[in-house]
Amino acid sequence: MLRCAVMAFVLALFQQAASYDVVLQGGRVMDPETGLDAVRSVGISGGRIAAVSEQPLRGSTVLDAAGLVVTAGFVDLHSHGQDPENYRLKALDGVTTALELEIGVDDVGKFLQERRGRSAVNYGATASHPFARVRAFGGQPTPGAIVPATGPATETPASAEQLGRLAALVRKGLDDGGLGIGMGIAYTPGATRSEIIETFRLAAERRLPVFTHVRSTGRIEPGSSVEAMSEVIAAAAITGASLHIVHMNSSGARDAPECLRMVEGARARGLDVTTEAYPYIAGMTAVNSAIFNPGWREKLGVDYKDLQLVETGERLTRESFERLHASPEPKLVVIFSNTEEMVETVIRHPLVMIASDGHIEKGKGHPRGAGTYARILARYVRERQQLTLMDALRKMSLMPAQRLERATAAARRKGRLQVGADADVVVFDARTVVDRSTYSSPAEPSFGFRHVLVAGTPVVRDGKSADGVFPGRPVVSDQSLAISVSR
Ligand SMILES: [Zn+2]
């Protein structure tokens, strides 16, 4: 008995004496998975969370978190901006993992290689169906373009030979570490229904998800949002592939509530279907893409004046639109097409996770690239009380991590503030955190994230981004690791 008491005393002494690489001292620790919401100190060692303690901890670096929320870093499943400028803005918005999953990248292996040891936040991508299609038709993706320009490779049904080449390229992207298959069906209207099903089969055969922008938007039949959702839910049911539908706010548009009921119904029947949204009434895409093929005004219920050229801020006219749509240059336009009420309805829905769809280029773009996550906390949690803080955190960290768990076991260590989790951690002031990016000044960083750690290394410290620090790691599918180990 006495020996036990001595042992316990020694153990307690040892824990108190233990020193961590970094300590976040005395913050309001919130973890959506366990429901923990209490004052704790967090000890970090070797890039992982090593202690969550009611007692103060000792560490080589101690950051005071009193009065601040301490939680898992946000996981952005839909981040087109994949360069240092965007990674810096992401970190200042609380994002510790930024993934290009909607459209994917042309060459997954090269994408990962180029970022190794050079990235502030964790990164990863899907194998791209749209870009593989461009190559299968003998073309080359335009450098820097996030979606293909409209042309024969996007408008024409593929031959059997082209489909064979497309499938081989997609499989190569999965071998190289793709987290699934990215599809932008609206950008490749020439893809037949059976090509879509075949592409879902490729994902199912690897047990990886499909991330997709659905074929069309609006109420006009054929080509409604409801029809487009039906196509991909059916493809998931037929093939067994998991499905993630991107930006429900803009793809569902006025029928987003019905589209969300479709997702609920599919899940109730046992299908693995998930979705996301960004908190803005406007979207953004390339004006020379197939989104703007004839009939777009009727389909989307918008006119030329509802398009704003990102580069200059000018609103378009019929003349300027026609010139830009026909140009090979992928100029971006912001599309004002949704209502605030609809965005609120979608954001509040318990199945909807938050993803930015962000892309800032030389300071230009859409404010979602820099402000999505702070905007959720400022506008939807604090000001309008549409979401509890815990629910908002769940939508921004835990749910996106769970979406990735079938593709990579590493995702089980993300989105959680728990012992053993990766030390991707954000520390912010819930009373003052706010987005500052606007349509006229889209690259204005968010305010209020005091510290942001990636694998235990601060990439934001005292509200300022740390330069020359690159702790970001690749997020790749488990099977690509297995393949590389067995080679
Ligand atoms: Zn999209």
mmCIF file of N, CA, C and O in Angstrom, residues 314-394:
data_model
loop_
_atom_site.group_PDB
_atom_site.id
_atom_site.type_symbol
_atom_site.label_atom_id
_atom_site.label_comp_id
_atom_site.label_asym_id
_atom_site.label_seq_id
_atom_site.Cartn_x
_atom_site.Cartn_y
_atom_site.Cartn_z
ATOM 1 N N GLU A 314 -14.195 45.543 -62.521
ATOM 2 C CA GLU A 314 -15.296 46.047 -63.351
ATOM 3 C C GLU A 314 -16.415 45.014 -63.475
ATOM 4 O O GLU A 314 -16.163 43.808 -63.488
ATOM 5 N N ARG A 315 -17.665 45.517 -63.577
ATOM 6 C CA ARG A 315 -18.808 44.656 -63.859
ATOM 7 C C ARG A 315 -18.856 44.444 -65.377
ATOM 8 O O ARG A 315 -18.565 45.357 -66.148
ATOM 9 N N LEU A 316 -19.254 43.250 -65.781
ATOM 10 C CA LEU A 316 -19.213 42.940 -67.207
ATOM 11 C C LEU A 316 -20.462 43.423 -67.934
ATOM 12 O O LEU A 316 -21.502 43.662 -67.333
ATOM 13 N N THR A 317 -20.286 43.594 -69.254
ATOM 14 C CA THR A 317 -21.385 43.871 -70.178
ATOM 15 C C THR A 317 -21.391 42.719 -71.178
ATOM 16 O O THR A 317 -20.486 41.879 -71.162
ATOM 17 N N ARG A 318 -22.385 42.697 -72.051
ATOM 18 C CA ARG A 318 -22.425 41.641 -73.069
ATOM 19 C C ARG A 318 -21.118 41.636 -73.877
ATOM 20 O O ARG A 318 -20.520 40.575 -74.103
ATOM 21 N N GLU A 319 -20.634 42.826 -74.258
ATOM 22 C CA GLU A 319 -19.435 42.918 -75.096
ATOM 23 C C GLU A 319 -18.201 42.395 -74.360
ATOM 24 O O GLU A 319 -17.448 41.575 -74.881
ATOM 25 N N SER A 320 -17.991 42.896 -73.143
ATOM 26 C CA SER A 320 -16.777 42.473 -72.422
ATOM 27 C C SER A 320 -16.871 40.980 -72.092
ATOM 28 O O SER A 320 -15.878 40.256 -72.163
ATOM 29 N N PHE A 321 -18.069 40.490 -71.786
ATOM 30 C CA PHE A 321 -18.219 39.061 -71.498
ATOM 31 C C PHE A 321 -17.829 38.225 -72.712
ATOM 32 O O PHE A 321 -17.072 37.261 -72.608
ATOM 33 N N GLU A 322 -18.359 38.589 -73.873
ATOM 34 C CA GLU A 322 -18.114 37.748 -75.063
ATOM 35 C C GLU A 322 -16.640 37.711 -75.428
ATOM 36 O O GLU A 322 -16.106 36.672 -75.811
ATOM 37 N N ARG A 323 -15.974 38.840 -75.275
ATOM 38 C CA ARG A 323 -14.536 38.891 -75.560
ATOM 39 C C ARG A 323 -13.774 37.980 -74.574
ATOM 40 O O ARG A 323 -12.947 37.172 -74.975
ATOM 41 N N LEU A 324 -14.101 38.084 -73.297
ATOM 42 C CA LEU A 324 -13.373 37.309 -72.276
ATOM 43 C C LEU A 324 -13.698 35.817 -72.365
ATOM 44 O O LEU A 324 -12.828 34.970 -72.155
ATOM 45 N N HIS A 325 -14.942 35.479 -72.658
ATOM 46 C CA HIS A 325 -15.338 34.068 -72.733
ATOM 47 C C HIS A 325 -14.603 33.362 -73.872
ATOM 48 O O HIS A 325 -14.254 32.181 -73.766
ATOM 49 N N ALA A 326 -14.342 34.100 -74.956
ATOM 50 C CA ALA A 326 -13.682 33.499 -76.126
ATOM 51 C C ALA A 326 -12.167 33.486 -75.987
ATOM 52 O O ALA A 326 -11.461 32.884 -76.798
ATOM 53 N N SER A 327 -11.637 34.142 -74.961
ATOM 54 C CA SER A 327 -10.181 34.269 -74.824
ATOM 55 C C SER A 327 -9.566 32.988 -74.244
ATOM 56 O O SER A 327 -10.166 32.328 -73.397
ATOM 57 N N PRO A 328 -8.350 32.631 -74.684
ATOM 58 C CA PRO A 328 -7.685 31.469 -74.067
ATOM 59 C C PRO A 328 -7.202 31.756 -72.644
ATOM 60 O O PRO A 328 -6.885 30.843 -71.891
ATOM 61 N N GLU A 329 -7.178 33.036 -72.260
ATOM 62 C CA GLU A 329 -6.673 33.382 -70.917
ATOM 63 C C GLU A 329 -7.732 33.119 -69.849
ATOM 64 O O GLU A 329 -8.878 33.579 -69.971
ATOM 65 N N PRO A 330 -7.349 32.395 -68.775
ATOM 66 C CA PRO A 330 -8.348 32.024 -67.754
ATOM 67 C C PRO A 330 -8.635 33.144 -66.754
ATOM 68 O O PRO A 330 -8.333 33.052 -65.581
ATOM 69 N N LYS A 331 -9.258 34.241 -67.236
ATOM 70 C CA LYS A 331 -9.576 35.355 -66.321
ATOM 71 C C LYS A 331 -10.695 34.939 -65.367
ATOM 72 O O LYS A 331 -11.666 34.307 -65.777
ATOM 73 N N LEU A 332 -10.550 35.363 -64.119
ATOM 74 C CA LEU A 332 -11.539 34.974 -63.102
ATOM 75 C C LEU A 332 -12.615 36.044 -62.963
ATOM 76 O O LEU A 332 -12.333 37.244 -63.044
ATOM 77 N N VAL A 333 -13.855 35.588 -62.749
ATOM 78 C CA VAL A 333 -14.953 36.508 -62.448
ATOM 79 C C VAL A 333 -15.654 36.064 -61.170
ATOM 80 O O VAL A 333 -15.809 34.874 -60.907
ATOM 81 N N VAL A 334 -16.068 37.053 -60.378
ATOM 82 C CA VAL A 334 -16.918 36.797 -59.210
ATOM 83 C C VAL A 334 -18.367 36.843 -59.718
ATOM 84 O O VAL A 334 -18.724 37.719 -60.503
ATOM 85 N N ILE A 335 -19.170 35.856 -59.288
ATOM 86 C CA ILE A 335 -20.567 35.751 -59.752
ATOM 87 C C ILE A 335 -21.483 35.982 -58.556
ATOM 88 O O ILE A 335 -21.504 35.163 -57.637
ATOM 89 N N PHE A 336 -22.234 37.071 -58.568
ATOM 90 C CA PHE A 336 -23.168 37.334 -57.471
ATOM 91 C C PHE A 336 -24.492 36.658 -57.805
ATOM 92 O O PHE A 336 -25.246 37.132 -58.659
ATOM 93 N N SER A 337 -24.747 35.500 -57.173
ATOM 94 C CA SER A 337 -25.891 34.707 -57.607
ATOM 95 C C SER A 337 -26.741 34.157 -56.472
ATOM 96 O O SER A 337 -27.758 33.533 -56.723
ATOM 97 N N ASN A 338 -26.342 34.355 -55.217
ATOM 98 C CA ASN A 338 -27.071 33.703 -54.133
ATOM 99 C C ASN A 338 -27.627 34.741 -53.172
ATOM 100 O O ASN A 338 -27.309 35.923 -53.254
ATOM 101 N N THR A 339 -28.459 34.292 -52.211
ATOM 102 C CA THR A 339 -28.984 35.214 -51.200
ATOM 103 C C THR A 339 -28.373 34.866 -49.843
ATOM 104 O O THR A 339 -27.994 33.719 -49.601
ATOM 105 N N GLU A 340 -28.325 35.850 -48.973
ATOM 106 C CA GLU A 340 -27.777 35.635 -47.628
ATOM 107 C C GLU A 340 -28.617 34.602 -46.873
ATOM 108 O O GLU A 340 -28.078 33.767 -46.155
ATOM 109 N N GLU A 341 -29.936 34.615 -47.055
ATOM 110 C CA GLU A 341 -30.804 33.665 -46.348
ATOM 111 C C GLU A 341 -30.447 32.230 -46.736
ATOM 112 O O GLU A 341 -30.395 31.332 -45.897
ATOM 113 N N MET A 342 -30.190 32.031 -48.047
ATOM 114 C CA MET A 342 -29.880 30.680 -48.504
ATOM 115 C C MET A 342 -28.524 30.225 -47.962
ATOM 116 O O MET A 342 -28.356 29.081 -47.530
ATOM 117 N N VAL A 343 -27.555 31.142 -47.953
ATOM 118 C CA VAL A 343 -26.235 30.791 -47.430
ATOM 119 C C VAL A 343 -26.350 30.397 -45.954
ATOM 120 O O VAL A 343 -25.804 29.383 -45.522
ATOM 121 N N GLU A 344 -27.147 31.158 -45.201
ATOM 122 C CA GLU A 344 -27.349 30.839 -43.781
ATOM 123 C C GLU A 344 -27.992 29.461 -43.599
ATOM 124 O O GLU A 344 -27.582 28.679 -42.747
ATOM 125 N N THR A 345 -29.006 29.192 -44.402
ATOM 126 C CA THR A 345 -29.703 27.898 -44.308
ATOM 127 C C THR A 345 -28.719 26.752 -44.532
ATOM 128 O O THR A 345 -28.734 25.751 -43.813
ATOM 129 N N VAL A 346 -27.856 26.910 -45.530
ATOM 130 C CA VAL A 346 -26.915 25.835 -45.866
ATOM 131 C C VAL A 346 -25.856 25.687 -44.767
ATOM 132 O O VAL A 346 -25.578 24.583 -44.299
ATOM 133 N N ILE A 347 -25.294 26.806 -44.335
ATOM 134 C CA ILE A 347 -24.230 26.776 -43.319
ATOM 135 C C ILE A 347 -24.716 26.120 -42.021
ATOM 136 O O ILE A 347 -24.000 25.402 -41.355
ATOM 137 N N ARG A 348 -25.973 26.400 -41.662
ATOM 138 C CA ARG A 348 -26.518 25.874 -40.399
ATOM 139 C C ARG A 348 -26.776 24.376 -40.428
ATOM 140 O O ARG A 348 -26.817 23.732 -39.397
ATOM 141 N N HIS A 349 -26.968 23.811 -41.619
ATOM 142 C CA HIS A 349 -27.366 22.405 -41.719
ATOM 143 C C HIS A 349 -26.294 21.502 -41.105
ATOM 144 O O HIS A 349 -25.110 21.639 -41.409
ATOM 145 N N PRO A 350 -26.700 20.562 -40.230
ATOM 146 C CA PRO A 350 -25.686 19.766 -39.509
ATOM 147 C C PRO A 350 -24.790 18.906 -40.400
ATOM 148 O O PRO A 350 -23.694 18.539 -39.976
ATOM 149 N N LEU A 351 -25.204 18.603 -41.631
ATOM 150 C CA LEU A 351 -24.347 17.782 -42.500
ATOM 151 C C LEU A 351 -23.319 18.610 -43.268
ATOM 152 O O LEU A 351 -22.450 18.054 -43.932
ATOM 153 N N VAL A 352 -23.441 19.934 -43.220
ATOM 154 C CA VAL A 352 -22.585 20.779 -44.069
ATOM 155 C C VAL A 352 -21.297 21.155 -43.344
ATOM 156 O O VAL A 352 -21.335 21.757 -42.280
ATOM 157 N N MET A 353 -20.168 20.789 -43.929
ATOM 158 C CA MET A 353 -18.892 21.249 -43.385
ATOM 159 C C MET A 353 -18.476 22.523 -44.108
ATOM 160 O O MET A 353 -19.066 22.891 -45.127
ATOM 161 N N ILE A 354 -17.488 23.208 -43.556
ATOM 162 C CA ILE A 354 -17.033 24.469 -44.152
ATOM 163 C C ILE A 354 -15.790 24.207 -44.997
ATOM 164 O O ILE A 354 -14.862 23.512 -44.556
ATOM 165 N N ALA A 355 -15.763 24.737 -46.202
ATOM 166 C CA ALA A 355 -14.585 24.672 -47.072
ATOM 167 C C ALA A 355 -14.559 25.963 -47.869
ATOM 168 O O ALA A 355 -15.610 26.517 -48.191
ATOM 169 N N SER A 356 -13.355 26.466 -48.199
ATOM 170 C CA SER A 356 -13.293 27.842 -48.704
ATOM 171 C C SER A 356 -13.508 27.996 -50.201
ATOM 172 O O SER A 356 -13.989 29.020 -50.654
ATOM 173 N N ASP A 357 -13.092 27.007 -51.011
ATOM 174 C CA ASP A 357 -13.044 27.183 -52.477
ATOM 175 C C ASP A 357 -12.131 28.375 -52.809
ATOM 176 O O ASP A 357 -12.329 29.054 -53.808
ATOM 177 N N GLY A 358 -11.136 28.636 -51.973
ATOM 178 C CA GLY A 358 -10.363 29.873 -52.077
ATOM 179 C C GLY A 358 -9.209 29.820 -53.049
ATOM 180 O O GLY A 358 -8.626 28.768 -53.289
ATOM 181 N N HIS A 359 -8.890 30.990 -53.569
ATOM 182 C CA HIS A 359 -7.792 31.126 -54.522
ATOM 183 C C HIS A 359 -7.450 32.597 -54.659
ATOM 184 O O HIS A 359 -8.218 33.366 -55.237
ATOM 185 N N ILE A 360 -6.329 32.982 -54.091
ATOM 186 C CA ILE A 360 -5.862 34.370 -54.210
ATOM 187 C C ILE A 360 -4.652 34.358 -55.139
ATOM 188 O O ILE A 360 -3.776 33.497 -55.022
ATOM 189 N N GLU A 361 -4.633 35.286 -56.064
ATOM 190 C CA GLU A 361 -3.493 35.349 -56.989
ATOM 191 C C GLU A 361 -2.993 36.775 -57.039
ATOM 192 O O GLU A 361 -3.711 37.667 -57.482
ATOM 193 N N LYS A 362 -1.789 36.972 -56.558
ATOM 194 C CA LYS A 362 -1.175 38.307 -56.499
ATOM 195 C C LYS A 362 -2.144 39.328 -55.895
ATOM 196 O O LYS A 362 -2.378 40.408 -56.438
ATOM 197 N N GLY A 363 -2.730 38.961 -54.759
ATOM 198 C CA GLY A 363 -3.596 39.888 -54.039
ATOM 199 C C GLY A 363 -5.009 40.004 -54.574
ATOM 200 O O GLY A 363 -5.841 40.694 -54.003
ATOM 201 N N LYS A 364 -5.288 39.344 -55.715
ATOM 202 C CA LYS A 364 -6.642 39.429 -56.309
ATOM 203 C C LYS A 364 -7.381 38.111 -56.094
ATOM 204 O O LYS A 364 -6.763 37.069 -55.894
ATOM 205 N N GLY A 365 -8.711 38.182 -56.201
ATOM 206 C CA GLY A 365 -9.496 36.956 -56.069
ATOM 207 C C GLY A 365 -10.812 37.221 -55.390
ATOM 208 O O GLY A 365 -11.435 38.261 -55.581
ATOM 209 N N HIS A 366 -11.231 36.246 -54.590
ATOM 210 C CA HIS A 366 -12.518 36.277 -53.892
ATOM 211 C C HIS A 366 -12.182 36.309 -52.397
ATOM 212 O O HIS A 366 -11.249 35.619 -51.974
ATOM 213 N N PRO A 367 -12.933 37.070 -51.596
ATOM 214 C CA PRO A 367 -12.569 37.179 -50.171
ATOM 215 C C PRO A 367 -12.561 35.846 -49.418
ATOM 216 O O PRO A 367 -11.936 35.722 -48.367
ATOM 217 N N ARG A 368 -13.227 34.828 -49.962
ATOM 218 C CA ARG A 368 -13.259 33.520 -49.287
ATOM 219 C C ARG A 368 -11.856 32.922 -49.149
ATOM 220 O O ARG A 368 -11.613 32.103 -48.256
ATOM 221 N N GLY A 369 -10.941 33.313 -50.041
ATOM 222 C CA GLY A 369 -9.577 32.764 -50.003
ATOM 223 C C GLY A 369 -8.857 33.109 -48.717
ATOM 224 O O GLY A 369 -8.041 32.331 -48.220
ATOM 225 N N ALA A 370 -9.141 34.289 -48.152
ATOM 226 C CA ALA A 370 -8.444 34.732 -46.947
ATOM 227 C C ALA A 370 -9.338 34.734 -45.712
ATOM 228 O O ALA A 370 -8.832 34.723 -44.587
ATOM 229 N N GLY A 371 -10.679 34.751 -45.901
ATOM 230 C CA GLY A 371 -11.533 35.065 -44.754
ATOM 231 C C GLY A 371 -12.570 34.050 -44.325
ATOM 232 O O GLY A 371 -13.273 34.272 -43.326
ATOM 233 N N THR A 372 -12.683 32.924 -45.036
ATOM 234 C CA THR A 372 -13.790 31.986 -44.775
ATOM 235 C C THR A 372 -13.938 31.604 -43.308
ATOM 236 O O THR A 372 -15.045 31.646 -42.745
ATOM 237 N N TYR A 373 -12.854 31.205 -42.657
ATOM 238 C CA TYR A 373 -12.957 30.595 -41.325
ATOM 239 C C TYR A 373 -13.219 31.640 -40.240
ATOM 240 O O TYR A 373 -14.050 31.429 -39.349
ATOM 241 N N ALA A 374 -12.527 32.790 -40.342
ATOM 242 C CA ALA A 374 -12.795 33.866 -39.383
ATOM 243 C C ALA A 374 -14.223 34.381 -39.565
ATOM 244 O O ALA A 374 -14.889 34.768 -38.600
ATOM 245 N N ARG A 375 -14.702 34.384 -40.810
ATOM 246 C CA ARG A 375 -16.062 34.862 -41.075
ATOM 247 C C ARG A 375 -17.107 33.959 -40.417
ATOM 248 O O ARG A 375 -18.110 34.449 -39.883
ATOM 249 N N ILE A 376 -16.880 32.669 -40.438
ATOM 250 C CA ILE A 376 -17.809 31.758 -39.747
ATOM 251 C C ILE A 376 -17.846 32.112 -38.251
ATOM 252 O O ILE A 376 -18.918 32.215 -37.645
ATOM 253 N N LEU A 377 -16.669 32.316 -37.659
ATOM 254 C CA LEU A 377 -16.601 32.578 -36.216
ATOM 255 C C LEU A 377 -17.168 33.949 -35.858
ATOM 256 O O LEU A 377 -17.808 34.113 -34.816
ATOM 257 N N ALA A 378 -16.924 34.947 -36.728
ATOM 258 C CA ALA A 378 -17.372 36.304 -36.408
ATOM 259 C C ALA A 378 -18.856 36.483 -36.710
ATOM 260 O O ALA A 378 -19.628 36.946 -35.868
ATOM 261 N N ARG A 379 -19.253 36.107 -37.927
ATOM 262 C CA ARG A 379 -20.580 36.436 -38.417
ATOM 263 C C ARG A 379 -21.629 35.415 -37.977
ATOM 264 O O ARG A 379 -22.690 35.776 -37.502
ATOM 265 N N TYR A 380 -21.327 34.139 -38.147
ATOM 266 C CA TYR A 380 -22.355 33.115 -37.919
ATOM 267 C C TYR A 380 -22.389 32.622 -36.470
ATOM 268 O O TYR A 380 -23.430 32.192 -35.999
ATOM 269 N N VAL A 381 -21.257 32.701 -35.749
ATOM 270 C CA VAL A 381 -21.238 32.303 -34.336
ATOM 271 C C VAL A 381 -21.494 33.519 -33.443
ATOM 272 O O VAL A 381 -22.456 33.545 -32.680
ATOM 273 N N ARG A 382 -20.645 34.549 -33.546
ATOM 274 C CA ARG A 382 -20.710 35.641 -32.568
ATOM 275 C C ARG A 382 -21.845 36.622 -32.854
ATOM 276 O O ARG A 382 -22.636 36.939 -31.980
ATOM 277 N N GLU A 383 -21.939 37.102 -34.095
ATOM 278 C CA GLU A 383 -22.908 38.171 -34.370
ATOM 279 C C GLU A 383 -24.333 37.640 -34.526
ATOM 280 O O GLU A 383 -25.257 38.155 -33.921
ATOM 281 N N ARG A 384 -24.501 36.615 -35.351
ATOM 282 C CA ARG A 384 -25.876 36.170 -35.651
ATOM 283 C C ARG A 384 -26.321 34.968 -34.830
ATOM 284 O O ARG A 384 -27.488 34.594 -34.903
ATOM 285 N N GLN A 385 -25.368 34.354 -34.137
ATOM 286 C CA GLN A 385 -25.666 33.180 -33.298
ATOM 287 C C GLN A 385 -26.443 32.106 -34.070
ATOM 288 O O GLN A 385 -27.399 31.513 -33.569
ATOM 289 N N GLN A 386 -26.001 31.882 -35.280
ATOM 290 C CA GLN A 386 -26.594 30.831 -36.119
ATOM 291 C C GLN A 386 -25.997 29.471 -35.790
ATOM 292 O O GLN A 386 -26.595 28.440 -36.080
ATOM 293 N N LEU A 387 -24.797 29.481 -35.241
ATOM 294 C CA LEU A 387 -24.091 28.246 -34.880
ATOM 295 C C LEU A 387 -23.500 28.429 -33.498
ATOM 296 O O LEU A 387 -23.073 29.532 -33.150
ATOM 297 N N THR A 388 -23.438 27.320 -32.720
ATOM 298 C CA THR A 388 -22.654 27.402 -31.484
ATOM 299 C C THR A 388 -21.175 27.350 -31.883
ATOM 300 O O THR A 388 -20.830 26.871 -32.981
ATOM 301 N N LEU A 389 -20.320 27.817 -30.980
ATOM 302 C CA LEU A 389 -18.886 27.782 -31.277
ATOM 303 C C LEU A 389 -18.438 26.337 -31.515
ATOM 304 O O LEU A 389 -17.686 26.055 -32.458
ATOM 305 N N MET A 390 -18.911 25.404 -30.687
ATOM 306 C CA MET A 390 -18.487 24.008 -30.837
ATOM 307 C C MET A 390 -18.940 23.434 -32.186
ATOM 308 O O MET A 390 -18.188 22.723 -32.853
ATOM 309 N N ASP A 391 -20.177 23.757 -32.588
ATOM 310 C CA ASP A 391 -20.655 23.265 -33.891
ATOM 311 C C ASP A 391 -19.824 23.834 -35.040
ATOM 312 O O ASP A 391 -19.510 23.135 -36.005
ATOM 313 N N ALA A 392 -19.479 25.109 -34.932
ATOM 314 C CA ALA A 392 -18.657 25.719 -35.986
ATOM 315 C C ALA A 392 -17.299 25.022 -36.062
ATOM 316 O O ALA A 392 -16.817 24.694 -37.158
ATOM 317 N N LEU A 393 -16.700 24.760 -34.899
ATOM 318 C CA LEU A 393 -15.388 24.091 -34.901
ATOM 319 C C LEU A 393 -15.511 22.697 -35.512
ATOM 320 O O LEU A 393 -14.651 22.273 -36.277
ATOM 321 N N ARG A 394 -16.608 21.999 -35.181
ATOM 322 C CA ARG A 394 -16.822 20.650 -35.749
ATOM 323 C C ARG A 394 -16.856 20.709 -37.272
ATOM 324 O O ARG A 394 -16.252 19.884 -37.957
#
